[in-house]
mmCIF file of C-alpha atoms (C1' of nucleotides) in Angstrom:
data_model
loop_
_atom_site.group_PDB
_atom_site.id
_atom_site.type_symbol
_atom_site.label_atom_id
_atom_site.label_comp_id
_atom_site.label_asym_id
_atom_site.label_seq_id
_atom_site.Cartn_x
_atom_site.Cartn_y
_atom_site.Cartn_z
ATOM 1 C CA MET A 1 107.613 147.500 99.802
ATOM 2 C CA ALA A 2 107.109 150.544 100.520
ATOM 3 C CA MET A 3 110.153 153.290 100.865
ATOM 4 C CA ARG A 4 110.090 156.725 102.649
ATOM 5 C CA PRO A 5 111.413 159.158 100.770
ATOM 6 C CA THR A 6 113.886 160.278 102.870
ATOM 7 C CA ALA A 7 114.753 156.342 103.536
ATOM 8 C CA GLU A 8 118.864 155.511 102.373
ATOM 9 C CA PRO A 9 119.587 154.101 99.160
ATOM 10 C CA ALA A 10 119.073 151.057 98.722
ATOM 11 C CA ALA A 11 122.301 150.701 97.294
ATOM 12 C CA ARG A 12 124.152 151.561 100.443
ATOM 13 C CA THR A 13 122.459 148.578 102.580
ATOM 14 C CA THR A 14 125.297 146.065 102.892
ATOM 15 C CA LEU A 15 125.268 143.428 99.672
ATOM 16 C CA ALA A 16 126.405 139.872 100.266
ATOM 17 C CA SER A 17 128.067 138.243 97.673
ATOM 18 C CA PRO A 18 127.458 134.593 96.703
ATOM 19 C CA MET A 19 130.682 134.939 94.495
ATOM 20 C CA ASN A 20 134.062 135.676 95.768
ATOM 21 C CA SER A 21 134.932 136.402 99.322
ATOM 22 C CA ALA A 22 138.082 138.093 98.760
ATOM 23 C CA ARG A 23 137.700 142.574 99.024
ATOM 24 C CA GLU A 24 138.502 142.770 95.753
ATOM 25 C CA GLY A 25 138.762 140.530 93.184
ATOM 26 C CA SER A 26 139.956 137.093 92.852
ATOM 27 C CA LEU A 27 142.736 135.260 90.221
ATOM 28 C CA ARG A 28 140.898 132.523 88.267
ATOM 29 C CA PRO A 29 143.829 130.484 86.118
ATOM 30 C CA GLU A 30 141.293 130.207 83.349
ATOM 31 C CA ILE A 31 140.057 133.679 83.235
ATOM 32 C CA GLY A 32 142.352 136.121 85.265
ATOM 33 C CA PHE A 33 141.360 138.851 87.189
ATOM 34 C CA THR A 34 137.684 138.392 88.407
ATOM 35 C CA PRO A 35 136.581 141.226 90.267
ATOM 36 C CA GLU A 36 134.701 140.677 93.559
ATOM 37 C CA PRO A 37 130.890 141.351 92.466
ATOM 38 C CA THR A 38 129.652 143.559 95.736
ATOM 39 C CA LEU A 39 132.317 146.307 94.614
ATOM 40 C CA VAL A 40 131.258 146.471 90.966
ATOM 41 C CA HIS A 41 127.476 146.825 91.691
ATOM 42 C CA GLU A 42 128.328 149.784 94.653
ATOM 43 C CA ARG A 43 130.532 151.463 91.615
ATOM 44 C CA VAL A 44 127.805 150.983 89.061
ATOM 45 C CA ILE A 45 124.950 152.169 91.142
ATOM 46 C CA GLU A 46 126.197 155.435 92.414
ATOM 47 C CA TRP A 47 127.821 155.939 88.373
ATOM 48 C CA PHE A 48 123.763 155.504 87.927
ATOM 49 C CA GLU A 49 122.781 158.144 90.525
ATOM 50 C CA GLY A 50 125.125 161.102 89.244
ATOM 51 C CA ASN A 51 125.045 159.514 85.340
ATOM 52 C CA ALA A 52 121.629 158.373 84.207
ATOM 53 C CA ARG A 53 119.465 159.849 81.242
ATOM 54 C CA PRO A 54 116.526 161.228 82.496
ATOM 55 C CA LEU A 55 114.067 159.170 80.293
ATOM 56 C CA PRO A 56 110.456 159.637 80.599
ATOM 57 C CA TRP A 57 109.773 156.551 80.926
ATOM 58 C CA ARG A 58 111.954 156.872 84.423
ATOM 59 C CA GLU A 59 110.262 159.329 85.659
ATOM 60 C CA PRO A 60 108.707 158.948 89.022
ATOM 61 C CA ASP A 61 104.583 159.089 87.736
ATOM 62 C CA CYS A 62 105.195 156.763 84.373
ATOM 63 C CA THR A 63 102.894 154.078 84.438
ATOM 64 C CA PRO A 64 103.496 150.431 84.264
ATOM 65 C CA TRP A 65 102.282 150.758 80.767
ATOM 66 C CA GLY A 66 104.555 153.686 80.214
ATOM 67 C CA VAL A 67 107.291 151.358 81.195
ATOM 68 C CA MET A 68 106.050 148.696 79.191
ATOM 69 C CA VAL A 69 105.365 150.627 75.892
ATOM 70 C CA SER A 70 108.844 151.567 75.923
ATOM 71 C CA GLU A 71 110.587 147.782 76.321
ATOM 72 C CA ILE A 72 108.787 146.870 73.092
ATOM 73 C CA MET A 73 110.122 150.019 71.660
ATOM 74 C CA LEU A 74 113.629 149.819 72.420
ATOM 75 C CA GLN A 75 113.936 146.369 71.309
ATOM 76 C CA GLN A 76 116.583 146.371 68.741
ATOM 77 C CA THR A 77 116.068 150.069 68.617
ATOM 78 C CA PRO A 78 117.958 153.265 69.970
ATOM 79 C CA VAL A 79 116.470 155.433 72.549
ATOM 80 C CA VAL A 80 116.851 158.352 70.390
ATOM 81 C CA ARG A 81 114.518 156.924 67.976
ATOM 82 C CA VAL A 82 112.227 156.086 70.057
ATOM 83 C CA LEU A 83 111.237 159.056 72.558
ATOM 84 C CA PRO A 84 109.458 161.096 70.324
ATOM 85 C CA ARG A 85 106.848 157.735 69.459
ATOM 86 C CA TRP A 86 106.542 157.151 72.677
ATOM 87 C CA GLU A 87 105.427 160.675 74.436
ATOM 88 C CA LEU A 88 103.043 160.525 71.110
ATOM 89 C CA TRP A 89 101.744 156.926 71.821
ATOM 90 C CA MET A 90 101.458 157.480 75.491
ATOM 91 C CA GLN A 91 99.458 160.657 74.886
ATOM 92 C CA ARG A 92 97.046 159.181 72.501
ATOM 93 C CA TRP A 93 96.207 155.597 74.308
ATOM 94 C CA PRO A 94 97.120 156.327 78.063
ATOM 95 C CA LYS A 95 95.857 152.772 79.338
ATOM 96 C CA PRO A 96 96.230 149.457 77.788
ATOM 97 C CA ALA A 97 92.000 149.629 77.513
ATOM 98 C CA ASP A 98 92.834 152.766 75.225
ATOM 99 C CA LEU A 99 95.165 150.649 72.441
ATOM 100 C CA ALA A 100 92.944 147.571 72.687
ATOM 101 C CA ALA A 101 90.113 149.230 70.945
ATOM 102 C CA ALA A 102 91.864 151.337 68.381
ATOM 103 C CA PRO A 103 92.342 150.463 64.759
ATOM 104 C CA THR A 104 95.187 148.662 63.642
ATOM 105 C CA SER A 105 95.308 151.303 60.989
ATOM 106 C CA GLU A 106 96.243 153.999 63.778
ATOM 107 C CA VAL A 107 98.353 151.689 65.769
ATOM 108 C CA LEU A 108 100.642 150.923 62.772
ATOM 109 C CA THR A 109 100.707 154.884 61.711
ATOM 110 C CA ALA A 110 101.862 156.056 65.422
ATOM 111 C CA TRP A 111 104.199 153.101 65.110
ATOM 112 C CA ASP A 112 105.528 154.910 62.139
ATOM 113 C CA ARG A 113 108.924 154.192 61.103
ATOM 114 C CA LEU A 114 110.561 152.696 64.422
ATOM 115 C CA GLY A 115 111.061 149.160 62.430
ATOM 116 C CA TYR A 116 109.493 146.095 62.685
ATOM 117 C CA PRO A 117 106.082 146.458 62.806
ATOM 118 C CA ARG A 118 104.914 143.329 63.591
ATOM 119 C CA ARG A 119 106.046 144.591 67.365
ATOM 120 C CA ALA A 120 103.245 147.251 66.874
ATOM 121 C CA LEU A 121 100.789 144.362 66.149
ATOM 122 C CA ARG A 122 101.850 142.521 69.351
ATOM 123 C CA LEU A 123 101.276 145.321 71.645
ATOM 124 C CA GLN A 124 97.946 146.213 70.803
ATOM 125 C CA ALA A 125 97.705 142.067 70.688
ATOM 126 C CA ALA A 126 99.211 142.440 74.326
ATOM 127 C CA ALA A 127 96.466 145.059 75.612
ATOM 128 C CA GLN A 128 94.173 143.089 73.931
ATOM 129 C CA ALA A 129 94.737 140.027 76.161
ATOM 130 C CA MET A 130 95.040 142.545 79.134
ATOM 131 C CA VAL A 131 91.840 143.190 79.143
ATOM 132 C CA GLU A 132 90.555 140.010 78.939
ATOM 133 C CA ARG A 133 92.929 138.597 81.848
ATOM 134 C CA HIS A 134 94.032 141.240 83.720
ATOM 135 C CA GLN A 135 91.136 143.675 84.153
ATOM 136 C CA GLY A 136 93.321 146.508 81.684
ATOM 137 C CA GLU A 137 96.147 146.250 83.973
ATOM 138 C CA VAL A 138 99.555 145.220 83.268
ATOM 139 C CA PRO A 139 100.318 142.301 85.221
ATOM 140 C CA ARG A 140 103.136 142.064 87.700
ATOM 141 C CA THR A 141 104.992 139.045 87.463
ATOM 142 C CA ALA A 142 107.387 138.377 85.050
ATOM 143 C CA ALA A 143 105.586 134.748 84.188
ATOM 144 C CA GLU A 144 102.134 136.464 83.609
ATOM 145 C CA LEU A 145 103.929 139.057 81.435
ATOM 146 C CA ARG A 146 106.262 136.417 79.421
ATOM 147 C CA ALA A 147 102.508 134.888 78.175
ATOM 148 C CA LEU A 148 102.130 138.215 76.729
ATOM 149 C CA PRO A 149 102.500 138.477 72.936
ATOM 150 C CA GLY A 150 106.119 140.316 71.742
ATOM 151 C CA VAL A 151 107.183 139.671 75.513
ATOM 152 C CA GLY A 152 109.990 137.604 76.014
ATOM 153 C CA GLU A 153 112.771 136.647 78.446
ATOM 154 C CA TYR A 154 114.272 140.159 78.533
ATOM 155 C CA THR A 155 111.041 142.124 78.266
ATOM 156 C CA ALA A 156 108.957 139.956 80.860
ATOM 157 C CA ALA A 157 111.898 140.621 83.587
ATOM 158 C CA ALA A 158 112.274 144.218 82.589
ATOM 159 C CA VAL A 159 108.546 145.668 83.122
ATOM 160 C CA ALA A 160 108.562 143.584 86.154
ATOM 161 C CA CYS A 161 111.133 144.705 87.210
ATOM 162 C CA PHE A 162 111.539 148.865 86.425
ATOM 163 C CA ALA A 163 107.683 149.179 87.034
ATOM 164 C CA PHE A 164 106.873 146.496 89.955
ATOM 165 C CA LEU A 165 110.259 146.569 91.465
ATOM 166 C CA GLU A 166 110.396 142.793 91.659
ATOM 167 C CA PRO A 167 113.788 141.399 91.936
ATOM 168 C CA GLU A 168 113.959 139.572 88.536
ATOM 169 C CA VAL A 169 117.414 139.286 86.799
ATOM 170 C CA VAL A 170 117.680 141.454 83.721
ATOM 171 C CA VAL A 171 119.949 140.567 80.576
ATOM 172 C CA ASP A 172 119.848 142.789 77.608
ATOM 173 C CA THR A 173 122.644 143.270 75.292
ATOM 174 C CA ASN A 174 123.978 146.257 77.070
ATOM 175 C CA ILE A 175 124.492 143.811 80.412
ATOM 176 C CA ARG A 176 125.646 140.942 78.551
ATOM 177 C CA ARG A 177 128.516 142.760 77.135
ATOM 178 C CA VAL A 178 129.581 144.265 80.215
ATOM 179 C CA HIS A 179 129.106 141.022 81.837
ATOM 180 C CA ALA A 180 132.057 139.615 79.498
ATOM 181 C CA ARG A 181 134.011 142.514 79.822
ATOM 182 C CA ALA A 182 133.904 142.926 83.431
ATOM 183 C CA PHE A 183 134.160 139.788 84.779
ATOM 184 C CA THR A 184 134.750 137.147 81.933
ATOM 185 C CA GLY A 185 137.683 138.763 80.380
ATOM 186 C CA HIS A 186 135.856 139.036 76.910
ATOM 187 C CA ALA A 187 135.833 141.925 74.328
ATOM 188 C CA LEU A 188 132.222 141.252 73.170
ATOM 189 C CA PRO A 189 129.634 138.318 74.047
ATOM 190 C CA GLY A 190 128.911 136.497 71.176
ATOM 191 C CA LYS A 191 125.767 136.820 69.257
ATOM 192 C CA THR A 192 123.067 133.934 71.320
ATOM 193 C CA TYR A 193 122.227 134.367 75.217
ATOM 194 C CA THR A 194 123.877 131.371 76.638
ATOM 195 C CA SER A 195 123.365 129.271 79.453
ATOM 196 C CA ALA A 196 126.440 130.008 80.983
ATOM 197 C CA GLN A 197 126.211 133.616 80.637
ATOM 198 C CA ARG A 198 122.099 133.631 82.231
ATOM 199 C CA ARG A 199 124.203 131.556 85.235
ATOM 200 C CA LEU A 200 126.528 134.203 85.528
ATOM 201 C CA ALA A 201 123.428 136.933 85.526
ATOM 202 C CA HIS A 202 122.036 135.201 88.019
ATOM 203 C CA GLU A 203 125.192 134.628 90.256
ATOM 204 C CA LEU A 204 125.921 138.440 89.521
ATOM 205 C CA MET A 205 122.740 139.793 91.383
ATOM 206 C CA PRO A 206 123.251 141.317 94.480
ATOM 207 C CA ALA A 207 121.560 140.116 97.709
ATOM 208 C CA ALA A 208 119.227 142.075 99.232
ATOM 209 C CA GLU A 209 116.975 141.089 101.810
ATOM 210 C CA PRO A 210 113.966 139.094 99.785
ATOM 211 C CA ASP A 211 111.516 141.526 100.026
ATOM 212 C CA ASP A 212 113.398 144.607 98.338
ATOM 213 C CA GLY A 213 114.030 145.007 94.218
ATOM 214 C CA ALA A 214 114.611 147.834 94.868
ATOM 215 C CA THR A 215 118.425 147.189 95.181
ATOM 216 C CA ALA A 216 118.250 144.141 92.287
ATOM 217 C CA CYS A 217 116.851 146.970 90.129
ATOM 218 C CA ALA A 218 118.759 149.100 90.673
ATOM 219 C CA TRP A 219 121.400 146.998 89.697
ATOM 220 C CA ASN A 220 119.572 146.450 86.466
ATOM 221 C CA ALA A 221 119.330 149.783 85.184
ATOM 222 C CA SER A 222 122.759 150.832 86.439
ATOM 223 C CA ALA A 223 124.215 147.928 84.273
ATOM 224 C CA MET A 224 122.218 148.449 81.077
ATOM 225 C CA GLU A 225 123.056 152.431 81.406
ATOM 226 C CA LEU A 226 126.771 151.729 81.785
ATOM 227 C CA GLY A 227 126.457 149.566 78.613
ATOM 228 C CA ALA A 228 124.793 152.040 76.755
ATOM 229 C CA LEU A 229 126.754 154.969 77.793
ATOM 230 C CA ILE A 230 130.110 153.883 78.603
ATOM 231 C CA CYS A 231 130.627 150.763 77.705
ATOM 232 C CA THR A 232 129.627 150.432 73.881
ATOM 233 C CA ALA A 233 130.345 148.129 71.965
ATOM 234 C CA ARG A 234 132.811 149.657 70.097
ATOM 235 C CA ALA A 235 135.050 152.600 71.738
ATOM 236 C CA PRO A 236 134.179 152.017 74.629
ATOM 237 C CA GLN A 237 134.791 155.256 77.225
ATOM 238 C CA CYS A 238 136.998 153.297 79.454
ATOM 239 C CA GLN A 239 138.495 156.255 81.253
ATOM 240 C CA ALA A 240 135.168 157.316 82.317
ATOM 241 C CA CYS A 241 134.713 153.891 83.908
ATOM 242 C CA PRO A 242 133.746 153.759 86.808
ATOM 243 C CA VAL A 243 135.112 149.738 86.971
ATOM 244 C CA ALA A 244 137.647 150.467 85.214
ATOM 245 C CA ASP A 245 140.469 149.482 87.457
ATOM 246 C CA LEU A 246 138.331 145.969 88.550
ATOM 247 C CA CYS A 247 137.583 144.825 84.624
ATOM 248 C CA ALA A 248 138.490 141.412 83.478
ATOM 249 C CA TRP A 249 138.779 142.597 80.429
ATOM 250 C CA ARG A 250 141.026 145.820 81.065
ATOM 251 C CA ALA A 251 143.251 143.154 82.718
ATOM 252 C CA ALA A 252 143.887 140.675 80.590
ATOM 253 C CA GLY A 253 144.523 143.560 78.309
ATOM 254 C CA SER A 254 141.836 144.954 76.665
ATOM 255 C CA PRO A 255 142.068 141.794 73.805
ATOM 256 C CA PRO A 256 140.394 142.533 70.653
ATOM 257 C CA ALA A 257 137.289 140.400 69.735
ATOM 258 C CA THR A 258 137.398 137.162 68.365
ATOM 259 C CA GLN A 259 135.790 135.751 65.063
ATOM 260 C CA GLU A 260 133.626 134.026 67.242
ATOM 261 C CA GLN A 261 132.084 137.021 69.128
ATOM 262 C CA GLN A 262 131.717 139.026 66.384
ATOM 263 C CA THR A 263 128.424 139.387 65.248
ATOM 264 C CA ARG A 264 127.292 138.060 61.504
ATOM 265 C CA GLY A 265 125.647 141.431 59.507
ATOM 266 C CA GLN A 266 121.727 140.959 58.387
ATOM 267 C CA GLY A 267 122.070 142.765 55.810
ATOM 268 C CA TRP A 268 119.463 144.862 54.272
ATOM 269 C CA ALA A 269 119.855 145.839 50.535
ATOM 270 C CA GLY A 270 117.897 143.680 48.242
ATOM 271 C CA THR A 271 116.331 141.517 51.613
ATOM 272 C CA ASP A 272 112.828 141.009 52.213
ATOM 273 C CA ARG A 273 112.851 142.941 54.796
ATOM 274 C CA GLN A 274 113.610 146.235 52.668
ATOM 275 C CA VAL A 275 110.364 145.562 50.325
ATOM 276 C CA ARG A 276 108.177 144.943 53.214
ATOM 277 C CA GLY A 277 109.438 148.198 54.900
ATOM 278 C CA ALA A 278 108.705 149.721 50.945
ATOM 279 C CA ILE A 279 105.282 147.872 51.410
ATOM 280 C CA MET A 280 104.820 149.144 54.523
ATOM 281 C CA ALA A 281 105.858 152.847 54.138
ATOM 282 C CA VAL A 282 103.155 153.200 51.343
ATOM 283 C CA LEU A 283 99.933 151.648 53.373
ATOM 284 C CA ARG A 284 101.405 154.218 55.947
ATOM 285 C CA THR A 285 100.492 157.180 54.145
ATOM 286 C CA GLY A 286 96.547 155.850 54.192
ATOM 287 C CA GLU A 287 96.660 154.727 50.766
ATOM 288 C CA THR A 288 94.273 152.646 48.932
ATOM 289 C CA VAL A 289 95.560 150.810 45.903
ATOM 290 C CA GLY A 290 95.363 148.156 44.010
ATOM 291 C CA ARG A 291 97.558 145.068 44.546
ATOM 292 C CA THR A 292 99.349 146.272 40.957
ATOM 293 C CA GLU A 293 100.098 149.422 41.235
ATOM 294 C CA LEU A 294 100.908 149.022 44.906
ATOM 295 C CA LEU A 295 104.059 146.479 43.400
ATOM 296 C CA ASP A 296 104.819 148.538 40.459
ATOM 297 C CA GLU A 297 105.556 151.764 42.504
ATOM 298 C CA LEU A 298 107.703 150.411 45.025
ATOM 299 C CA PRO A 299 110.744 152.223 44.804
ATOM 300 C CA LEU A 300 112.624 149.418 44.629
ATOM 301 C CA PRO A 301 114.289 148.849 40.668
ATOM 302 C CA ASP A 302 116.612 146.080 42.057
ATOM 303 C CA ALA A 303 113.229 143.691 43.059
ATOM 304 C CA SER A 304 112.566 141.225 41.704
ATOM 305 C CA GLN A 305 107.814 140.912 40.913
ATOM 306 C CA GLU A 306 108.341 137.659 42.223
ATOM 307 C CA GLN A 307 109.886 139.020 45.764
ATOM 308 C CA ARG A 308 107.583 142.012 45.860
ATOM 309 C CA SER A 309 104.724 139.829 45.847
ATOM 310 C CA ARG A 310 105.862 137.115 47.854
ATOM 311 C CA CYS A 311 106.532 139.854 50.680
ATOM 312 C CA LEU A 312 103.250 141.384 49.930
ATOM 313 C CA ASP A 313 101.389 138.435 50.716
ATOM 314 C CA SER A 314 103.732 137.368 53.756
ATOM 315 C CA LEU A 315 102.353 141.110 55.237
ATOM 316 C CA LEU A 316 98.822 139.982 54.860
ATOM 317 C CA ARG A 317 99.555 137.250 56.818
ATOM 318 C CA ASP A 318 100.975 138.389 59.131
ATOM 319 C CA GLY A 319 97.914 141.133 59.715
ATOM 320 C CA LEU A 320 100.139 144.553 58.518
ATOM 321 C CA ALA A 321 98.207 144.213 55.164
ATOM 322 C CA ALA A 322 94.346 143.675 54.425
ATOM 323 C CA ASP A 323 93.247 142.998 51.232
ATOM 324 C CA ASP A 324 89.400 143.613 50.282
ATOM 325 C CA ALA A 325 88.718 142.932 47.260
ATOM 326 C CA GLY A 326 92.455 143.294 45.439
ATOM 327 C CA GLN A 327 91.800 146.581 47.050
ATOM 328 C CA ILE A 328 95.380 147.205 49.730
ATOM 329 C CA SER A 329 95.537 148.578 52.868
ATOM 330 C CA LEU A 330 96.735 149.190 56.243
ATOM 331 C CA PRO A 331 94.354 146.438 58.433
ATOM 332 C CA GLY A 332 91.368 148.346 59.514
ATOM 333 C CA ALA A 333 89.197 147.747 62.460
ATOM 334 C CA GLN A 334 90.991 146.308 65.836
ATOM 335 C CA GLY A 335 93.400 143.921 65.689
ATOM 336 C CA SER A 336 91.962 140.187 64.752
ATOM 337 C CA ALA A 337 88.557 140.975 63.316
ATOM 338 C CA SER A 338 88.839 140.272 59.364
ATOM 339 C CA GLN A 339 92.336 138.656 58.215
ATOM 340 C CA GLY A 340 93.311 135.942 56.053
ATOM 341 C CA PRO A 341 93.705 132.559 56.801
ATOM 342 C CA GLY A 342 95.173 131.923 60.139
ATOM 343 C CA GLY A 343 94.870 135.861 60.894
ATOM 344 C CA PRO A 344 97.675 137.902 61.738
ATOM 345 C CA VAL A 345 100.727 137.363 64.032
ATOM 346 C CA ALA A 346 99.312 139.171 66.924
ATOM 347 C CA GLY A 347 96.265 137.308 66.805
ATOM 348 C CA GLN A 348 94.748 136.120 70.748
ATOM 349 C CA THR A 349 96.193 134.778 72.340
ATOM 350 C CA ALA A 350 114.593 160.026 87.604
ATOM 351 C CA GLY A 351 113.740 162.785 89.291
ATOM 352 C CA THR A 352 113.451 165.138 86.301
ATOM 353 C CA GLY A 353 116.837 165.887 85.607
ATOM 354 C CA SER A 354 119.206 163.902 87.806
ATOM 355 C CA ALA A 355 116.650 160.759 87.757
ATOM 356 C CA GLY A 356 118.645 157.521 88.324
ATOM 357 C CA LEU A 357 118.482 155.396 91.296
ATOM 358 C CA ALA A 358 115.913 158.407 92.411
ATOM 359 C CA ALA A 359 113.197 156.948 90.507
ATOM 360 C CA VAL A 360 113.803 153.854 91.247
ATOM 361 C CA GLU A 361 112.929 155.239 95.157
ATOM 362 C CA HIS A 362 110.297 157.187 93.786
ATOM 363 C CA GLN A 363 108.588 154.087 91.621
ATOM 364 C CA ALA A 364 109.194 152.301 95.424
ATOM 365 C CA GLN A 365 107.243 155.197 97.418
ATOM 366 C CA ARG A 366 104.613 154.841 94.277
ATOM 367 C CA LEU A 367 103.957 151.103 94.101
ATOM 368 C CA GLY A 368 103.799 151.202 98.243
ATOM 369 C CA GLU A 369 100.337 153.932 97.799
ATOM 370 C "C1'" DA B 1 129.549 146.731 57.902
ATOM 371 C "C1'" DT B 2 127.854 147.364 62.670
ATOM 372 C "C1'" DC B 3 125.114 147.961 65.757
ATOM 373 C "C1'" DC B 4 120.696 148.946 69.032
ATOM 374 C "C1'" DA B 5 116.449 148.111 76.339
ATOM 375 C "C1'" DG B 6 114.380 141.246 71.352
ATOM 376 C "C1'" DT B 7 111.087 137.832 70.222
ATOM 377 C "C1'" DC B 8 109.583 134.671 67.333
ATOM 378 C "C1'" DG B 9 109.221 130.337 63.955
ATOM 379 C "C1'" DT B 10 111.561 126.095 62.709
ATOM 380 C "C1'" DA C 1 120.736 127.138 67.863
ATOM 381 C "C1'" DC C 2 119.684 130.025 64.218
ATOM 382 C "C1'" DG C 3 117.485 132.765 60.602
ATOM 383 C "C1'" DA C 4 114.118 136.330 59.959
ATOM 384 C "C1'" DC C 5 111.863 140.313 61.160
ATOM 385 C "C1'" DC C 6 112.651 147.299 60.398
ATOM 386 C "C1'" DG C 7 115.591 151.440 60.068
ATOM 387 C "C1'" DG C 8 118.877 154.877 61.113
ATOM 388 C "C1'" DA C 9 123.269 156.133 61.977
ATOM 389 C "C1'" DT C 10 128.108 155.220 62.743
#
DNA sequence: ATCCAGTCGT
DNA sequence: ACGACCGGAT
């Protein structure tokens, strides 16, 4: 696992591909032109070396805990909104044990307006589970990570890969889109992650030596970054894409997304999510208020009494709020202690400037020490 | 209205 | 497999 700093980048090693034997691609009747994965790997990884954003959780000195915190915060949340919260979070709770011992009210306040605050609850529950089951350390394997609260298929693979260089198949919304365009020839991947897409993602992984996760991780990080910066959902920057000439979607004439591929909007105004968010915004100020006053002061004139009440009850059930004899506040002490029936959701149970592949290499170094 | 490094319960 | 779950920006 240990890689010397002067070692040749993993991307330079020969990449074997199980798919096509042709040098540049193949013509499949039902799809059209399909590029040779090996060539795409080489191009995208090289592009990543010079174009990756210098994100702190990709720095060589970032701990696995820092990687994990970033992955949770980044769920359905853009990088620019995560950055400041992540910095404060890591400064305040540099290890899982620190977060595990923190008052939940402080955890939710620090989460601020990142959205989906149940993620903060689950992250604290995950930290507590790591203290109990993993000696306060972030576990190394995707299977162990997957068992933690708030860690799904994507996050388990991402933490195992980016923090420990495990050769996991990482598939997020960016990567699904890159695959859909470059290899399947579709404008968008569709709403649901299908088994066919999962199979394709596995087939597309570079086949490196069994013990070398660096190449797999470089491909994961590179494809993700390409989707985030170039192969974006709308107005992709194909003129700056390193594989524009290999892209199946481009080869097909860049057909627009079909109705099937469109993602239905979730809506916001008038939803319970908006009302819950408004309640949480009040509680985050640190205020402790009577149930009636709290519901009355919500800045949502269109929300019915019934909806307000229902949303507060759901927050109490989720462990995002606490009710002390009619006085509502953020939940006080650590995580699971005194909650309503059922308990809280959490329950128990790049080198500085250019970063890029250099960061992956440095991670390898650190792990080898 | 759509998108964003998704997860969870039904 | 589908909907709920936050919030800001385009």
